[in-house]
Tab-separated table of C-alpha atoms (C1' of nucleotides) in Angstrom:
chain	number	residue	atom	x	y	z
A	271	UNK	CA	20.906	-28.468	8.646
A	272	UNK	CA	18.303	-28.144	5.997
A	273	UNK	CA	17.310	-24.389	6.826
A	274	UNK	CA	21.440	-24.229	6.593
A	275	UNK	CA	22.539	-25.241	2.968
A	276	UNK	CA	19.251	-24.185	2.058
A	277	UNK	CA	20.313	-20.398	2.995
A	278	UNK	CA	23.410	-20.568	0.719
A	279	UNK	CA	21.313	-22.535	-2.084
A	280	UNK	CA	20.589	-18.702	-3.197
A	281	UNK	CA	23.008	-16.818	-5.171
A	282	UNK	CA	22.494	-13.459	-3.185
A	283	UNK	CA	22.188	-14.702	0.178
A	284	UNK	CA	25.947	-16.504	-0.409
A	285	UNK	CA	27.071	-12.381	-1.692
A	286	UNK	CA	26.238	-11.175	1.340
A	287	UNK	CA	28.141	-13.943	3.072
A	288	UNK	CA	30.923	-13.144	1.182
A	289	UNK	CA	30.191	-9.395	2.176
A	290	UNK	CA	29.921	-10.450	5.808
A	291	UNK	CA	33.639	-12.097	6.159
A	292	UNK	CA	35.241	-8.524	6.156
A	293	UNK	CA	33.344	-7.307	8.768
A	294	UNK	CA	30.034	-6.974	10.038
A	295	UNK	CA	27.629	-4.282	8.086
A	296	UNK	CA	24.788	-2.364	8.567
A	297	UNK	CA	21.854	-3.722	6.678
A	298	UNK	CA	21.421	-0.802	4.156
A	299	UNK	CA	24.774	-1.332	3.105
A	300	UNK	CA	24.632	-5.008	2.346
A	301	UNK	CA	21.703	-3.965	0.485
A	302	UNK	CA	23.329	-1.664	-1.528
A	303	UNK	CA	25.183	-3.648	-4.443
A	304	UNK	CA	21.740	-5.832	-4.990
A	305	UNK	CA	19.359	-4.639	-7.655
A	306	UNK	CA	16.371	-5.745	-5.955
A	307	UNK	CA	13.805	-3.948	-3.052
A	308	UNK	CA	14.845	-3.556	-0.084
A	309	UNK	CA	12.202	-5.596	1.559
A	310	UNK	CA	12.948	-8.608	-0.671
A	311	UNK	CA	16.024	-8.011	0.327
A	312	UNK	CA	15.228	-8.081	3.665
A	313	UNK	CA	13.573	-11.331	3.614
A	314	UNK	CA	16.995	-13.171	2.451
A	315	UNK	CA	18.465	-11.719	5.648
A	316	UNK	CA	15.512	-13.189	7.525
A	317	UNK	CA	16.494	-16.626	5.839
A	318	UNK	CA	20.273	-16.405	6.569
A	319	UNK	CA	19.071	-15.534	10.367
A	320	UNK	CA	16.771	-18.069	10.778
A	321	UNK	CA	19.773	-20.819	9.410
A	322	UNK	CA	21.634	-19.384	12.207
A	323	UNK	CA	24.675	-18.020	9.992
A	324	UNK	CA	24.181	-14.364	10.727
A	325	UNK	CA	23.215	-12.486	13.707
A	326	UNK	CA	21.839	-9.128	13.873
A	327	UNK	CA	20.500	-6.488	16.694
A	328	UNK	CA	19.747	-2.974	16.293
A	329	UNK	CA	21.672	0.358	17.340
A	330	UNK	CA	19.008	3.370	16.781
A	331	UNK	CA	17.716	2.873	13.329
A	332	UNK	CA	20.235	1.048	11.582
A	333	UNK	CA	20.971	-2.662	11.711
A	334	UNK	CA	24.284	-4.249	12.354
A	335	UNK	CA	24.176	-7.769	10.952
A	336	UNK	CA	27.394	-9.924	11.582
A	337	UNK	CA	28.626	-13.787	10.448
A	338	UNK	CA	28.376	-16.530	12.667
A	339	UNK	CA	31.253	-19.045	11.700
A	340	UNK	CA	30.228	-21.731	13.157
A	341	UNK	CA	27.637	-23.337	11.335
A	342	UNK	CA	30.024	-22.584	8.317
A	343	UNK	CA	32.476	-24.839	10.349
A	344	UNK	CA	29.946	-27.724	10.793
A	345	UNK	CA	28.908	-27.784	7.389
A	346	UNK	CA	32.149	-27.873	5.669
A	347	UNK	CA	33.118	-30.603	8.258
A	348	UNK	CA	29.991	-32.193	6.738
A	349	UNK	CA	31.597	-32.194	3.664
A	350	UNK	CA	34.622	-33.204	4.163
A	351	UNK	CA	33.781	-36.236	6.385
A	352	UNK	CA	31.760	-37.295	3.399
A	353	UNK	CA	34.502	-36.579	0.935
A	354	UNK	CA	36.774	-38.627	2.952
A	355	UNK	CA	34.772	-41.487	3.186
A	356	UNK	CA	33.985	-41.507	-0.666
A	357	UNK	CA	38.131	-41.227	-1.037
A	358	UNK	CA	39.269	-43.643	1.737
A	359	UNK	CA	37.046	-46.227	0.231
A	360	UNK	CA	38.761	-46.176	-3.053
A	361	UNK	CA	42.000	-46.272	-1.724
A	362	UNK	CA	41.454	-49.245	0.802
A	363	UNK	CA	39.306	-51.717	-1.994
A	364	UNK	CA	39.938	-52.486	-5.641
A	365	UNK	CA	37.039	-53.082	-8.333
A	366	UNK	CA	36.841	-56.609	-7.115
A	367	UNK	CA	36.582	-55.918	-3.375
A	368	UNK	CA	34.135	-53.555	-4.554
A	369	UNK	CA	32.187	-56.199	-6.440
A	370	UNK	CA	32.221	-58.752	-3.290
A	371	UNK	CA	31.174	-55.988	-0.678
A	372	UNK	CA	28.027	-55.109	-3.166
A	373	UNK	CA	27.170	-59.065	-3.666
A	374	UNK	CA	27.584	-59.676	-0.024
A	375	UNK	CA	24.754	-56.916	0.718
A	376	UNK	CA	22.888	-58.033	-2.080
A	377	UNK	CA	22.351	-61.524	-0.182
A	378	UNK	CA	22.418	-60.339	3.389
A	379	UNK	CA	19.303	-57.774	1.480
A	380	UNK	CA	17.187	-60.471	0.025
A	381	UNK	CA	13.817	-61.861	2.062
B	139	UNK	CA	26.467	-23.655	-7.588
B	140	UNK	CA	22.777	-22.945	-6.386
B	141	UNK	CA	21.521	-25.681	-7.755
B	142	UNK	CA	24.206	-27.272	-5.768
B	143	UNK	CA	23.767	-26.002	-1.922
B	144	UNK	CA	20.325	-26.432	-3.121
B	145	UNK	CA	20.652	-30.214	-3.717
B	146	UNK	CA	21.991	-30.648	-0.067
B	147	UNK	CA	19.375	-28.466	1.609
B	148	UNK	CA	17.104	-31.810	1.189
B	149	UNK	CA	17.631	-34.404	4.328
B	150	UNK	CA	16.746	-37.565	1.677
B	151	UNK	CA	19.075	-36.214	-0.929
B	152	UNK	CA	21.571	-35.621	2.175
B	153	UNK	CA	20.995	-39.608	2.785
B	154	UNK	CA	21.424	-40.574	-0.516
B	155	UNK	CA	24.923	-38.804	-0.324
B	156	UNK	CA	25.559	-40.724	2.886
B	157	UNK	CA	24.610	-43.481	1.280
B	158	UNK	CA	26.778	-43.259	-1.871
B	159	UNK	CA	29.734	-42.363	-0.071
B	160	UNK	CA	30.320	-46.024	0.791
B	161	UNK	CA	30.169	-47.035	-3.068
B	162	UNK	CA	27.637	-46.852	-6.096
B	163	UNK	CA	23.942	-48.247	-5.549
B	164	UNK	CA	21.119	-49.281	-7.526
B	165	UNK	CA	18.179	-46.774	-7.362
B	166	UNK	CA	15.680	-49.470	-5.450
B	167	UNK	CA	18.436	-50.315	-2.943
B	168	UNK	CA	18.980	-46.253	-2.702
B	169	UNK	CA	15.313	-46.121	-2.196
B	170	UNK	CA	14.450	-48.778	0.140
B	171	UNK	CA	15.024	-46.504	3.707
B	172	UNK	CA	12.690	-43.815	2.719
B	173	UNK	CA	9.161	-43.573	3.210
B	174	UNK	CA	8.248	-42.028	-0.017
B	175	UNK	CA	7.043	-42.960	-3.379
B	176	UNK	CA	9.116	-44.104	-5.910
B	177	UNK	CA	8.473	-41.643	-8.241
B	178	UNK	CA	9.015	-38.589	-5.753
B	179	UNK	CA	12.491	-40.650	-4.712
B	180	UNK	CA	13.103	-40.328	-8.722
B	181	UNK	CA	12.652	-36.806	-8.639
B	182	UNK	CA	15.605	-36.405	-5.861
B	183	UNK	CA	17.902	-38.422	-7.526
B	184	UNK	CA	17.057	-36.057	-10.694
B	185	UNK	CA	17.910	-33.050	-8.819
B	186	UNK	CA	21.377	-34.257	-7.204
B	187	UNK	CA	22.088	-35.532	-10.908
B	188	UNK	CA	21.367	-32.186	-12.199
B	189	UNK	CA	23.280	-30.107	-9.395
B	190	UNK	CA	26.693	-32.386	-10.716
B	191	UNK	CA	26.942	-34.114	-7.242
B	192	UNK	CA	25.887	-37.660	-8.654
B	193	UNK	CA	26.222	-39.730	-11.879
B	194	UNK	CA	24.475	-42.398	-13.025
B	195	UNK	CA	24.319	-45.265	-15.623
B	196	UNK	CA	21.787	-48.047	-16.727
B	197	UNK	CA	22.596	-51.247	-16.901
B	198	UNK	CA	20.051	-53.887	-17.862
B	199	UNK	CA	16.729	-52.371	-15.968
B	200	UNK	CA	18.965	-51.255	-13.327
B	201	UNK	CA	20.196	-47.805	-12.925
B	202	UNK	CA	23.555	-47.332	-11.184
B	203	UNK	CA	24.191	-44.350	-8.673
B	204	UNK	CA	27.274	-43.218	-8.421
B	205	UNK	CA	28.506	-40.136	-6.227
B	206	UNK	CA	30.638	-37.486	-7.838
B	207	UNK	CA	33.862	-36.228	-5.300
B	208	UNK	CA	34.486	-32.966	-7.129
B	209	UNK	CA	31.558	-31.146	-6.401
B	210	UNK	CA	31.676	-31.776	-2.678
B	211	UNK	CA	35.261	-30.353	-2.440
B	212	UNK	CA	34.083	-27.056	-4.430
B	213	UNK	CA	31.740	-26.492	-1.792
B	214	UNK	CA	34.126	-27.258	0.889
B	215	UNK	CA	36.729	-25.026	-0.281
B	216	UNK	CA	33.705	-22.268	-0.786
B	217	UNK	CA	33.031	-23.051	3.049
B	218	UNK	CA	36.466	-23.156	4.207
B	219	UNK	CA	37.462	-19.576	2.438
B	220	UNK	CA	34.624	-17.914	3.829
B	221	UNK	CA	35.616	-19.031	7.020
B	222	UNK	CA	39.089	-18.472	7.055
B	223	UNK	CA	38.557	-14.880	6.035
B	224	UNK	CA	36.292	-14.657	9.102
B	225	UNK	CA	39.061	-15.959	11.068
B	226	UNK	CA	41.979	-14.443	9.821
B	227	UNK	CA	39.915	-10.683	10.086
B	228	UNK	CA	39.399	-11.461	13.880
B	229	UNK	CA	42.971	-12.292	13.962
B	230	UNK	CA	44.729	-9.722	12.525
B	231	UNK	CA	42.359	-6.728	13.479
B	232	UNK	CA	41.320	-5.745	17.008
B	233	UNK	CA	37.992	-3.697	18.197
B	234	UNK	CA	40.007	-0.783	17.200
B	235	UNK	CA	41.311	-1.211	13.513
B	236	UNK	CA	37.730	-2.752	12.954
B	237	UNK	CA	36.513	0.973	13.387
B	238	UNK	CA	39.406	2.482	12.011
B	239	UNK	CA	38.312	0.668	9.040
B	240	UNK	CA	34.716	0.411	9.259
B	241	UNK	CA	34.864	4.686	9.030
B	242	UNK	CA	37.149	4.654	6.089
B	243	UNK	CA	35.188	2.903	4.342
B	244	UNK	CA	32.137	4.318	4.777
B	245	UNK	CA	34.386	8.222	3.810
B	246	UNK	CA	34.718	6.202	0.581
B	247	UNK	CA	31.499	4.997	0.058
B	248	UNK	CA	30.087	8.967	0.293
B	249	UNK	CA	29.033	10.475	-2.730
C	12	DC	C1'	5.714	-65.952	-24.326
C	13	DG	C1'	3.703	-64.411	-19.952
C	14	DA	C1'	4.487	-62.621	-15.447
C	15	DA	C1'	7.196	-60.237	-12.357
C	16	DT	C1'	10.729	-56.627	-11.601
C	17	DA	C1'	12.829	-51.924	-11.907
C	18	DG	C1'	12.259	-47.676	-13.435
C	19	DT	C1'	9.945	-43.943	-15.842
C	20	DT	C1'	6.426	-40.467	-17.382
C	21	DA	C1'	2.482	-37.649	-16.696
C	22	DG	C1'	-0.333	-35.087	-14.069
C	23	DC	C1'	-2.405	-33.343	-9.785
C	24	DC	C1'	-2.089	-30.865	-5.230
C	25	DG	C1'	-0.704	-27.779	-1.348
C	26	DT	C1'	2.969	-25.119	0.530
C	27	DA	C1'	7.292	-22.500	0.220
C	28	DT	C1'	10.083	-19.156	-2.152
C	29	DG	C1'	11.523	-14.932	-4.369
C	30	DG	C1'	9.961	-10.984	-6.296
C	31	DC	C1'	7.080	-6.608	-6.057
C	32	DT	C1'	4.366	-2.181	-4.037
C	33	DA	C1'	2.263	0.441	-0.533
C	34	DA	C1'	2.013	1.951	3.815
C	35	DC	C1'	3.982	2.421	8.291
C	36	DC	C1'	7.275	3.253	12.584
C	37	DG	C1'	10.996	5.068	15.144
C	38	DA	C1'	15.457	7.508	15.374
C	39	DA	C1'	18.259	11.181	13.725
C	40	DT	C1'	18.706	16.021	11.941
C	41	DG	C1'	17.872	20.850	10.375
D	28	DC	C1'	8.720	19.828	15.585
D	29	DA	C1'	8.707	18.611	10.649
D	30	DT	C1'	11.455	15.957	7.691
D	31	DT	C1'	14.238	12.671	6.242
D	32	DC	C1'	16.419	8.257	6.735
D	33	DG	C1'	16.715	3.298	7.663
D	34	DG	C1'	14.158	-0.314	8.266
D	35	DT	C1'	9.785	-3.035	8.851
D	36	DT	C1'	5.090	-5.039	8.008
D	37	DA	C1'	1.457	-6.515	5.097
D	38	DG	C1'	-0.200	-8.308	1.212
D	39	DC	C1'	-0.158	-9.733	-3.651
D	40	DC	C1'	1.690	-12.669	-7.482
D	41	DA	C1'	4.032	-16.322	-10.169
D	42	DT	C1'	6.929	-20.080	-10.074
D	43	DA	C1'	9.366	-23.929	-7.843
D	44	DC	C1'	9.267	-27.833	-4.718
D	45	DG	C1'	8.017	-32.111	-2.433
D	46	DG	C1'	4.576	-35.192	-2.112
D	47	DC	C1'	1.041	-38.414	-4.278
D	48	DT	C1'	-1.417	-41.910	-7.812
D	49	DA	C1'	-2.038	-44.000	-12.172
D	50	DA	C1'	-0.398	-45.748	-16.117
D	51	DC	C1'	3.388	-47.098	-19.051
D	52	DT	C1'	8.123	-49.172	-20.829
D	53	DA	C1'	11.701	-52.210	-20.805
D	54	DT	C1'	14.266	-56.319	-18.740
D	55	DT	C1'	14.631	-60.584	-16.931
D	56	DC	C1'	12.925	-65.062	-15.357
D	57	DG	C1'	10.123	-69.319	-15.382
DNA sequence: CGAATAGTTAGCCGTATGGCTAACCGAATG
DNA sequence: CATTCGGTTAGCCATACGGCTAACTATTCG
């Protein structure tokens, strides 16, 4: 999972993510709307690859590379189970349940 | 939003989340699980504060982590788009638009 | 007030990351 | 078959990152 948010941590690699969702592209043309060198380039496609969102393979001398959803899946799931947590335990306690749950820790915590 | 995908891409600062999402903790109690110095644990907490995901306060000598909802359901909605466009391209376009589409776009792309 | 507690700051170290250029390889194409 | 096109490999560079120790500050407790 660390190779994972660690591919969308960069600002290009999430572009051609966002390229990717309408289709999958040969690698030139993901290439295209970034200013930087094509084998730079090329190393952020290694990344995404290696994090398992994107798959590529080769037809004669151009690249197809295409989105794989499902890591996308498990990460937002990621996010969301820890959203929901963070919510449901504001809804179920008050500040004061709050403050006994942290003091009973505190003891249970001490040597 | 680098800095925040980048803050996750971290298994401790992934913990601390975990951690937080059952309610605010002092830094040493945050600390205690990992096997690291304090001062590298520091500089985690430093980069989730700076990516938005967590706030904290000092009270006395204590410091008080707190987690921060919002950012975790920008991401999430990032996530889910992304994937949902995916989806809903598989869905409404078969092998055969895809080319269809795929072609006219690269007639437009032709200089 | 002196000692212990909880963080904090500063600085060092090795590896990873993002960028480049130069040179190369294999599939079209004229 | 020579050329061009699309990609790939290799190697260099600077900065960022995750880890450490040592030394320091600021509370709190006895």
């Amino acid at each position: 999972m660390d190779t994972f948010f660690g591919a969308l941590s960069d600002p290009t690699r999430r572009a051609v993510i966002e390229a990717l969702v309408t289709g999958p592209r040969p690698v030139g043309e993901l290439h295209a709307p970034h200013d930087i060198a094509l084998p730079t380039f090329l190393k952020h496609l290694k990344v995404l690859e290696a994090s398992g969102l994107v798959r590529s393979e080769k037809k004669g001398r151009v690249r197809i590379v295409h989105i794989e959803a499902a890591p996308l899946a498990e990460a937002e799931a990621w996010l969301h189970r820890q959203r929901r947590l963070w919510e449901g335990r504001l809804d179920r306690l008050g500040a004061l349940a709050e403050q006994l749950e942290r003091e009973h820790k505190s003891d249970g915590d001490r040597r």
